[in-house]
Amino acid sequence: MDVLILTTGGTIDKVHDLVRETLVFDREAGSCVPAILTQARADFPFVEQLMTHDSLDMIDADRQVLVDAILAASERHIVITHGTGTMGLTARYIADRVKDCTVVLTGSMRPYSLGRSDGGFNLGGAIIAAQTCAPGVYGVMNGRVISADDLEKNRTTGRFA
Amino acid sequence: MDVLILTTGGTIDKVHDLVRETLVFDREAGSCVPAILTQARADFPFVEQLMTHDSLDMIDADRQVLVDAILAASERHIVITHGTGTMGLTARYIADRVKDCTVVLTGSMRPYSLGRSDGGFNLGGAIIAAQTCAPGVYGVMNGRVISADDLEKNRTTGRFA
Amino acid sequence: MDVLILTTGGTIDKVHDLVRETLVFDREAGSCVPAILTQARADFPFVEQLMTHDSLDMIDADRQVLVDAILAASERHIVITHGTGTMGLTARYIADRVKDCTVVLTGSMRPYSLGRSDGGFNLGGAIIAAQTCAPGVYGVMNGRVISADDLEKNRTTGRFA
Amino acid sequence: MDVLILTTGGTIDKVHDLVRETLVFDREAGSCVPAILTQARADFPFVEQLMTHDSLDMIDADRQVLVDAILAASERHIVITHGTGTMGLTARYIADRVKDCTVVLTGSMRPYSLGRSDGGFNLGGAIIAAQTCAPGVYGVMNGRVISADDLEKNRTTGRFA
């Protein structure tokens, strides 16, 4: 079963910048997703890095890029890595426009590059959900599959419902 | 949806012993599964540590302990962490005896305690599969759901089919 | 040989804050120095956490707190963990006021809590320098002992001379 | 001040082998010392990987290889990474044959590749000791400089005196 993985940035892909002493995207190194797959000996060769955005910077034009990529793809099982802040908005934007695919958004609260991240666990779950869930748009966070309608981060706990 | 997680040992739970300079089970510290769940902010309170065995040491009496635990449980969604060497044998033993549950075996090739482990990714996938797959017995490794009948490690590549 | 370790904050002690998505001090958890010492099986029981400051926020009143702590201590071998931005200023402030001790400042460019940090290497070197160097004030960074007069970070390379 | 670093194997350089499920030397990847130096932004370009031995397998012919390398080197400040089991024997063999250099042996109880290792801390200390101690042969472990005569691991505690 072919799974297409699209990356958009988000916390999962941030790295520590020594000079600015803050978390940034390393656009040269690219997404951490291929490294997570290698570590898991998971063979999903179709990874496209579409953008590197904080999810708070995502606008509908970016969401349309995602929709276009999904509609253009031959795979019917899609995983999207995304920041947690607006994951629900993007899920619902896609759900209104894509009907015949299983699309699963995921991400992490702690960047993968910092170690002890939730990113590997979440990606592992999202890849399975993309293969086992009925067509629709979902988030996978904290070990749960959440429908697009209900996908919202609790900003106090840092967890999804 | 309640998920019961049973741990049996296996590579995922091994730690480095400084004095013997080898990998062992730290029976006092127990399984790494609760730590993975905490790191993933995943709220699955039902974790039972049934045994700490190398999977090569698993015998049918141990497998019966697993079956008995599943049959006694109220949850219908079960994850079992297990060594990779005989994961398929255990899956098929359970499949012959448990009919109305979704049971998902998982584990890792690199101990979680050593860092850069596939354990978190695999457990994240197994927990999702336990909630999304039809009743039956499966393995989740390397981002794939594999039926009990086909669950076998390729000893050369260290990967499942 | 007794060594006193004083912590003041700095990058070495920062942690990732999940909610604010930035690096902060976890004042409740305290400094990472005891954890580094435990990991190294190094028995230096005298660790005092004096403050948790970004080094850019250090003012002379903070530096005087350090001087007072050194002058009040019975140990003549002192290690101070400190942010890299103003490590040289603090070293020279101390050098003007403390004469009969070996005082070694150190820190890191990457927080210890993020993994793959230079903090353990630098602290290991500073603790040795505090025991082997003549009385005076030094920095230990990047595997080098640097006198207080020459202690300055190159902001472009993130390294000390 | 030029420092020559010689690697001989030992626990610090072991890696987890997925197939054999044990700790081995990865002779192709080589020693972890260059990676530790990179992580510490420490610029010591002279690293020679002389052998990859468990220290329990070291014989006097191996020790003579070390002595010959030291006598042939232009640097007068030498660090040797070595297994902990026979570090004292090697130190005393060198001390009998090398007189005008500062030679510092170090290693770790936990392989660097497993994370949370004492290797970076110990190497950071050894590199400083090689530059600050008088000519002679020493071990640096657990934050202490120990003369060759007294260098012996306590097998129960896993620590050096």
XYZ file of C-alpha atoms in Angstrom:
644
model
C 0.000 0.000 0.000
C 1.619 3.239 -1.116
C 1.671 6.095 1.362
C 2.630 9.627 0.386
C 4.120 11.787 3.117
C 3.957 15.564 2.743
C 5.895 17.807 5.135
C 4.976 21.421 5.873
C 7.261 22.373 8.760
C 5.833 22.753 12.254
C 7.534 22.097 15.563
C 8.548 18.568 14.586
C 11.050 19.986 12.072
C 12.617 22.729 14.157
C 16.252 22.721 15.213
C 18.234 24.697 17.733
C 20.196 27.570 16.225
C 23.401 28.080 18.172
C 23.970 31.670 17.178
C 20.435 33.016 17.507
C 19.781 30.683 20.486
C 16.297 29.894 19.314
C 14.409 27.239 17.353
C 14.402 27.614 13.584
C 13.920 25.586 10.433
C 17.095 24.323 8.809
C 15.917 24.570 5.221
C 19.186 23.145 3.927
C 18.981 19.990 6.034
C 15.256 19.653 5.347
C 12.609 17.742 7.226
C 13.350 15.176 9.926
C 10.831 12.760 8.434
C 13.316 10.783 6.323
C 15.530 10.372 9.407
C 12.605 9.080 11.479
C 11.746 6.581 8.744
C 15.348 5.406 8.502
C 15.528 4.949 12.258
C 12.318 2.928 12.109
C 13.543 0.947 9.089
C 10.250 2.010 7.477
C 10.272 1.973 3.725
C 8.056 4.851 2.529
C 9.979 6.370 -0.326
C 7.457 9.051 -1.219
C 8.234 12.038 0.962
C 7.717 15.540 -0.429
C 8.821 18.590 1.510
C 6.251 21.182 0.450
C 7.074 24.058 2.798
C 8.634 24.902 6.165
C 6.111 27.001 8.060
C 5.239 27.603 11.648
C 1.653 26.488 11.713
C 0.664 29.936 12.982
C 1.961 31.335 9.673
C -0.084 28.972 7.503
C -2.575 30.773 5.294
C -5.223 29.356 2.998
C -2.913 29.696 -0.007
C -0.560 27.230 1.738
C -3.468 24.929 2.475
C -4.425 25.027 -1.185
C -0.873 23.907 -2.069
C -1.524 20.855 0.121
C -4.876 20.172 -1.511
C -3.325 20.478 -4.966
C -0.540 18.075 -4.022
C -3.052 15.536 -2.735
C -5.262 15.834 -5.804
C -2.248 15.453 -8.094
C -0.897 12.380 -6.277
C -1.466 8.805 -7.336
C -1.465 7.581 -3.718
C -4.777 7.405 -1.831
C -3.111 7.275 1.612
C -1.578 10.572 2.671
C 0.285 11.656 5.800
C 0.958 15.354 6.409
C 3.341 16.622 9.062
C 2.127 19.987 10.323
C 2.466 22.379 13.237
C 0.033 21.746 16.065
C -1.284 25.296 16.416
C -3.497 25.284 13.308
C -3.594 21.571 12.489
C -7.360 21.529 12.881
C -7.874 24.448 10.487
C -5.800 22.765 7.803
C -7.567 19.432 8.353
C -10.960 21.035 7.865
C -9.779 22.991 4.801
C -8.663 19.717 3.225
C -11.784 17.835 4.332
C -13.930 20.319 2.401
C -11.975 19.715 -0.814
C -10.670 16.123 -0.817
C -13.116 13.251 -0.687
C -11.657 9.937 -1.778
C -8.398 9.768 0.204
C -7.392 8.900 3.732
C -5.483 11.971 4.877
C -3.829 11.985 8.302
C -2.198 15.047 9.827
C 0.353 14.696 12.580
C 3.180 16.611 14.203
C 4.826 17.002 17.568
C 5.004 19.239 20.587
C 8.769 18.810 20.917
C 11.090 19.071 17.906
C 12.475 15.734 16.800
C 16.015 17.144 16.719
C 15.959 17.859 20.468
C 15.622 14.208 21.439
C 12.894 12.715 23.651
C 10.379 13.968 21.099
C 6.837 12.774 20.557
C 7.426 13.071 16.797
C 8.408 9.463 16.095
C 5.499 8.037 18.084
C 3.033 10.352 16.351
C 4.403 9.732 12.859
C 4.355 5.985 13.466
C 0.699 6.230 14.403
C -0.211 8.499 11.494
C 1.350 6.170 8.936
C -0.692 3.282 10.302
C -3.914 5.319 10.404
C -3.387 6.365 6.774
C -3.467 2.688 5.856
C -6.254 1.487 8.147
C -8.825 4.288 8.347
C -11.678 4.866 5.910
C -11.352 7.765 3.462
C -11.578 11.041 5.350
C -9.355 13.574 7.059
C -7.962 12.905 10.524
C -5.329 13.956 12.983
C -3.202 11.463 14.895
C -1.742 12.844 18.104
C -1.107 11.345 21.564
C -2.025 7.860 20.357
C -5.504 8.832 19.196
C -7.201 9.186 15.814
C -9.251 12.386 15.832
C -11.625 13.430 13.064
C -10.956 16.745 11.334
C -14.017 18.279 12.976
C -12.736 17.597 16.480
C -9.033 18.252 15.907
C -7.966 21.049 18.237
C -5.024 21.462 20.582
C -5.755 22.312 24.173
C -3.273 25.161 24.604
C -3.046 24.683 28.348
C -2.189 20.993 28.388
C -0.450 20.838 24.997
C -2.563 17.783 24.215
C -5.277 17.016 21.714
C -8.650 15.971 23.042
C -11.644 3.641 23.474
C -9.766 1.695 26.121
C -6.492 0.070 25.091
C -4.686 -2.440 27.293
C -0.922 -2.647 26.868
C 0.852 -5.830 27.965
C 4.654 -5.935 28.076
C 6.685 -9.136 27.837
C 10.285 -7.916 27.525
C 12.084 -8.143 24.191
C 14.750 -5.853 22.806
C 12.635 -2.736 23.304
C 13.029 -3.086 27.074
C 16.729 -3.877 27.305
C 19.234 -1.567 28.952
C 23.012 -1.396 28.984
C 24.584 -2.937 32.053
C 27.759 -1.056 32.950
C 29.402 -3.838 34.918
C 28.612 -6.796 32.678
C 28.954 -4.591 29.553
C 25.983 -6.192 27.879
C 22.273 -5.646 27.364
C 19.978 -6.878 30.102
C 16.516 -6.339 31.525
C 16.336 -3.958 34.447
C 13.509 -5.681 36.277
C 13.501 -3.058 39.007
C 13.036 -0.147 36.605
C 10.546 -2.123 34.545
C 9.361 -1.620 31.001
C 10.090 1.482 28.941
C 6.491 1.619 27.746
C 5.250 4.058 30.404
C 8.172 6.379 29.562
C 7.337 6.276 25.847
C 3.711 7.095 26.625
C 4.701 9.998 28.866
C 7.050 11.373 26.203
C 4.188 11.152 23.698
C 1.704 12.666 26.179
C -0.413 9.596 25.415
C -2.905 8.719 28.089
C -3.204 4.911 28.181
C -3.256 4.070 31.847
C -3.629 0.329 31.474
C -0.131 -1.090 31.176
C 0.638 -4.489 32.679
C 4.174 -5.817 32.774
C 3.617 -9.564 32.483
C 7.189 -10.822 32.051
C 10.669 -9.788 30.886
C 11.805 -12.383 28.388
C 14.072 -12.471 25.415
C 11.677 -13.581 22.736
C 13.947 -16.549 22.015
C 13.197 -17.759 25.555
C 9.409 -17.543 25.174
C 7.697 -20.904 25.539
C 4.061 -21.830 25.082
C 3.438 -21.549 28.810
C 4.391 -17.864 28.535
C 2.127 -17.465 25.533
C -0.702 -18.961 27.547
C -0.122 -16.320 30.229
C -0.708 -13.724 27.501
C -3.856 -15.453 26.288
C -5.187 -15.674 29.832
C -4.487 -11.980 30.408
C -6.334 -11.056 27.218
C -9.296 -13.274 28.019
C -9.502 -11.845 31.543
C -9.325 -8.218 30.384
C -12.303 -5.947 29.887
C -10.584 -4.099 27.018
C -11.131 -5.351 23.445
C -8.091 -3.469 22.059
C -4.778 -4.963 23.113
C -1.162 -4.025 22.392
C 1.631 -6.430 23.313
C 5.299 -5.457 23.310
C 7.382 -8.503 22.449
C 10.802 -9.488 21.170
C 11.094 -9.651 17.402
C 12.625 -13.125 17.153
C 9.459 -15.101 17.897
C 6.809 -12.405 17.513
C 5.150 -14.379 14.744
C 4.944 -17.574 16.818
C 3.269 -15.738 19.670
C 0.885 -13.948 17.305
C -0.240 -17.239 15.814
C -0.587 -18.879 19.245
C -2.888 -16.042 20.311
C -4.783 -16.026 17.004
C -5.748 -19.656 17.571
C -7.216 -18.874 20.990
C -8.578 -15.292 20.980
C -11.330 -14.356 18.563
C -13.157 -11.181 19.493
C -10.301 -8.747 20.185
C -7.948 -6.629 18.129
C -4.515 -7.719 19.327
C -1.413 -5.967 17.989
C 2.129 -7.125 18.742
C 5.042 -4.738 18.379
C 8.608 -4.287 19.537
C 11.876 -2.850 18.341
C 15.214 -3.771 16.859
C 17.081 -1.249 19.003
C 16.392 -0.905 22.725
C 14.493 2.242 23.621
C 17.000 3.083 26.351
C 19.851 3.404 23.842
C 18.283 6.338 22.016
C 17.547 6.546 18.300
C 15.290 3.513 18.757
C 12.486 2.366 16.501
C 10.482 1.540 19.631
C 8.483 4.761 19.895
C 7.535 4.752 16.220
C 6.452 1.123 16.389
C 4.485 1.513 19.615
C 2.773 4.622 18.230
C 1.687 2.608 15.213
C 0.573 -0.402 17.251
C -1.621 1.695 19.522
C -3.364 3.185 16.493
C -3.778 -0.206 14.805
C -5.325 -1.629 17.978
C -8.037 1.023 17.701
C -8.588 0.971 13.921
C -8.187 -2.648 12.790
C -10.901 -5.276 12.777
C -10.749 -8.002 15.441
C -7.792 -10.266 14.741
C -4.133 -10.625 15.616
C -1.522 -8.461 13.893
C 2.014 -7.228 14.144
C 2.954 -3.592 13.575
C 6.586 -3.090 12.605
C 8.338 -0.691 10.210
C 5.148 1.266 9.578
C 3.151 -1.749 8.389
C 0.275 -3.805 9.744
C 1.031 -7.474 9.152
C -1.403 -10.301 9.808
C -0.352 -12.970 12.294
C 0.026 -15.495 9.479
C 2.629 -13.393 7.674
C 4.462 -11.990 10.686
C 8.098 -13.038 10.413
C 11.371 -11.143 10.790
C 13.843 -11.348 7.967
C 16.951 -12.115 10.000
C 19.289 -10.700 7.382
C 17.686 -7.287 7.010
C 16.232 -7.048 10.515
C 12.952 -5.965 8.943
C 9.495 -7.480 8.741
C 8.048 -8.201 5.320
C 40.563 17.838 46.271
C 37.294 19.602 46.899
C 35.700 21.384 43.975
C 32.767 23.776 44.400
C 30.449 24.125 41.413
C 28.316 27.272 41.151
C 25.578 27.473 38.519
C 24.216 30.744 37.149
C 21.986 29.658 34.253
C 23.113 30.216 30.684
C 22.325 28.150 27.629
C 23.560 24.925 29.239
C 20.560 24.976 31.612
C 17.795 25.871 29.178
C 14.933 23.516 28.329
C 12.311 23.474 25.616
C 8.961 24.818 26.738
C 6.166 22.978 24.933
C 3.531 25.653 25.333
C 5.583 28.756 24.592
C 7.667 26.803 22.003
C 10.867 28.446 23.091
C 13.845 27.806 25.364
C 13.427 28.744 28.995
C 14.836 27.968 32.428
C 12.957 25.359 34.406
C 13.542 26.851 37.833
C 11.695 24.015 39.537
C 13.841 21.290 37.971
C 16.985 23.352 38.492
C 20.356 23.093 36.834
C 21.425 20.182 34.645
C 24.802 20.029 36.386
C 23.851 17.346 38.927
C 22.500 15.194 36.076
C 25.746 15.576 34.097
C 27.748 14.574 37.172
C 25.547 11.540 37.796
C 25.876 10.444 34.171
C 29.649 10.779 34.490
C 29.669 9.011 37.848
C 31.584 12.054 39.094
C 31.383 12.643 42.806
C 31.381 16.417 43.384
C 28.749 16.947 46.033
C 29.147 20.701 46.338
C 26.870 22.235 43.727
C 25.135 25.548 44.482
C 22.550 26.960 42.114
C 23.010 30.705 42.611
C 20.781 32.094 39.858
C 19.237 31.282 36.469
C 20.144 34.102 34.115
C 20.688 34.496 30.445
C 24.227 35.741 30.379
C 23.056 38.825 28.492
C 20.997 39.700 31.572
C 23.915 39.407 34.019
C 24.723 42.676 35.749
C 27.552 43.527 38.098
C 25.324 42.926 41.118
C 24.995 39.299 39.953
C 28.736 39.090 39.463
C 29.227 40.336 42.999
C 26.996 37.498 44.241
C 29.446 35.116 42.564
C 32.452 36.838 44.110
C 30.835 36.734 47.546
C 30.066 33.027 47.163
C 33.670 32.313 46.198
C 35.088 34.369 49.048
C 32.757 32.654 51.529
C 33.595 29.139 50.315
C 36.093 26.833 51.932
C 37.034 25.267 48.564
C 39.888 26.779 46.566
C 38.851 25.122 43.284
C 35.728 26.633 41.764
C 33.778 25.858 38.590
C 31.079 28.269 37.413
C 28.554 27.404 34.708
C 27.616 30.575 32.848
C 26.109 31.753 29.588
C 28.601 32.239 26.790
C 27.572 35.767 25.795
C 29.171 37.571 28.731
C 31.394 34.840 30.164
C 34.465 36.984 29.579
C 33.020 39.989 31.415
C 32.202 37.861 34.440
C 35.614 36.199 34.368
C 37.358 39.574 34.406
C 35.079 40.909 37.149
C 36.033 37.936 39.314
C 39.711 38.117 38.384
C 39.871 41.666 39.752
C 38.471 40.577 43.121
C 39.541 36.961 43.806
C 43.214 36.132 44.013
C 43.951 32.833 45.718
C 41.551 30.463 43.973
C 41.442 28.583 40.692
C 38.165 29.673 39.152
C 37.024 28.132 35.860
C 33.987 29.318 33.930
C 32.305 27.074 31.421
C 28.997 26.619 29.634
C 27.638 25.405 26.351
C 26.342 26.562 23.010
C 23.583 23.932 22.977
C 21.400 23.258 26.003
C 22.199 20.008 27.740
C 18.530 19.020 27.768
C 18.362 18.995 23.956
C 20.862 16.154 23.588
C 24.047 16.252 21.524
C 25.188 19.143 23.696
C 28.714 20.379 24.237
C 27.829 20.885 27.906
C 29.153 17.582 29.260
C 32.448 17.862 27.387
C 32.951 21.433 28.575
C 32.015 20.715 32.195
C 34.325 17.687 32.211
C 37.165 19.897 31.055
C 36.363 22.708 33.493
C 36.348 20.379 36.489
C 39.780 19.070 35.516
C 41.158 22.579 34.897
C 39.913 23.699 38.315
C 42.093 20.985 39.851
C 45.195 21.321 37.643
C 45.597 25.030 36.850
C 47.396 27.570 38.992
C 45.274 30.074 40.937
C 43.639 32.478 38.527
C 40.449 32.869 36.527
C 39.919 30.944 33.298
C 37.339 29.787 30.849
C 37.219 26.240 29.491
C 35.406 25.921 26.188
C 35.994 23.796 23.078
C 38.737 21.794 24.773
C 40.875 24.827 25.593
C 41.835 26.669 28.770
C 41.595 30.405 28.105
C 42.721 33.099 30.531
C 40.091 35.600 31.709
C 41.764 38.354 29.694
C 41.333 36.476 26.408
C 37.939 34.898 27.067
C 35.555 36.084 24.346
C 33.092 34.273 22.115
C 33.375 34.759 18.399
C 29.726 35.451 17.636
C 30.034 34.331 14.037
C 31.540 30.913 14.670
C 30.045 30.329 18.118
C 33.493 29.302 19.297
C 35.993 30.725 21.753
C 39.431 31.721 20.486
C 49.141 23.660 21.912
C 48.920 20.576 19.725
C 47.206 17.532 21.183
C 47.375 14.106 19.550
C 44.435 11.789 20.198
C 44.968 8.038 19.761
C 41.977 5.688 19.843
C 42.228 2.007 20.748
C 38.593 0.897 21.040
C 37.101 0.192 24.452
C 33.528 0.633 25.582
C 33.392 4.256 24.454
C 33.505 3.133 20.805
C 31.008 0.274 20.915
C 27.719 0.324 19.029
C 24.594 -1.789 19.189
C 24.407 -4.454 16.508
C 20.790 -5.020 15.490
C 21.223 -8.493 14.122
C 23.490 -9.984 16.772
C 21.734 -7.917 19.490
C 24.980 -7.146 21.246
C 27.613 -4.411 21.468
C 30.337 -4.485 18.840
C 32.883 -2.241 17.172
C 31.781 -0.739 13.879
C 35.189 -0.730 12.206
C 33.799 0.896 9.082
C 32.296 3.853 10.939
C 35.363 4.119 13.155
C 35.809 5.801 16.504
C 33.251 8.160 18.039
C 36.002 10.603 19.009
C 35.706 12.819 15.912
C 31.937 13.054 16.507
C 32.457 14.080 20.141
C 34.929 16.751 19.055
C 32.541 18.079 16.406
C 29.696 18.216 18.923
C 31.988 20.154 21.271
C 33.215 22.416 18.442
C 36.695 21.373 19.605
C 39.373 21.717 16.982
C 41.860 18.890 17.511
C 42.622 17.651 14.036
C 45.118 14.982 15.003
C 43.133 11.831 15.731
C 44.631 8.437 14.869
C 42.569 5.285 15.184
C 45.211 2.721 16.080
C 43.069 -0.324 16.891
C 39.599 -1.369 18.066
C 40.079 -3.684 21.024
C 38.145 -4.593 24.080
C 40.560 -3.604 26.778
C 40.458 -7.161 28.108
C 41.985 -8.253 24.771
C 44.875 -5.787 24.908
C 48.261 -7.483 25.047
C 51.708 -5.974 25.463
C 52.248 -6.010 21.694
C 49.284 -3.619 21.407
C 50.680 -1.454 24.169
C 53.981 -1.301 22.310
C 52.088 -0.003 19.245
C 50.876 2.834 21.450
C 54.353 3.552 22.777
C 55.758 3.570 19.257
C 53.043 5.973 18.089
C 53.787 8.332 20.986
C 57.550 8.210 20.406
C 57.064 8.868 16.698
C 54.695 11.814 17.230
C 55.725 15.459 17.171
C 53.081 16.370 19.794
C 54.028 16.302 23.467
C 50.406 16.200 24.685
C 48.698 12.881 24.086
C 45.197 11.590 24.829
C 44.425 7.874 24.475
C 40.893 6.477 24.506
C 40.990 2.982 25.994
C 38.740 0.391 27.594
C 38.392 0.718 31.334
C 39.198 -2.885 32.240
C 42.967 -2.688 31.675
C 43.483 1.069 31.462
C 45.832 0.959 34.446
C 48.007 -1.771 32.923
C 48.416 0.193 29.713
C 49.128 3.408 31.604
C 51.917 1.756 33.579
C 53.359 0.077 30.458
C 53.587 3.506 28.806
C 54.901 5.200 31.945
C 57.880 2.827 31.971
C 58.796 3.743 28.383
C 57.758 7.366 27.716
C 59.261 10.131 29.810
C 58.893 13.561 28.267
C 55.200 13.661 27.312
C 51.941 14.274 29.090
C 49.906 11.174 28.285
C 46.289 10.935 29.475
C 44.169 7.814 29.127
C 40.408 8.021 29.234
C 37.337 6.063 28.194
C 33.804 5.464 29.322
C 31.590 2.994 31.104
C 28.707 3.516 28.658
C 29.257 3.574 24.898
C 28.976 7.035 23.400
C 26.612 5.743 20.710
C 23.986 4.726 23.287
C 23.395 8.278 24.497
C 23.670 9.497 28.099
C 27.301 8.368 28.026
C 30.114 9.501 30.282
C 32.386 9.529 27.222
C 32.085 13.218 26.320
C 32.641 14.367 29.886
C 35.683 12.126 30.278
C 37.211 13.066 26.928
C 36.658 16.760 27.678
C 38.560 16.324 30.917
C 41.356 14.260 29.370
C 42.008 16.842 26.660
C 42.343 19.558 29.297
C 44.595 17.411 31.510
C 46.865 16.678 28.547
C 47.451 20.422 28.237
C 47.705 21.337 31.924
C 49.463 18.451 33.682
C 53.219 17.988 33.998
C 54.854 15.305 31.836
C 53.784 11.883 33.042
C 51.104 9.287 32.445
C 47.614 9.714 33.916
C 44.066 8.557 33.651
C 41.121 10.954 33.650
C 37.846 9.373 34.715
C 34.885 10.605 36.776
C 36.256 14.152 36.890
C 39.555 13.164 38.466
C 43.175 13.031 37.318
C 44.709 9.788 38.557
C 48.383 8.895 38.261
C 49.275 5.757 36.310
C 50.313 4.013 39.530
C 46.865 4.428 41.089
C 44.725 3.946 37.994
C 42.397 1.006 38.638
C 38.684 0.482 38.129
C 36.642 -0.671 41.069
C 34.716 -3.449 39.376
C 31.855 -3.290 41.838
C 31.101 0.413 41.543
C 32.307 0.896 37.972
C 34.235 3.943 39.151
C 37.901 4.816 39.422
C 39.294 5.651 42.852
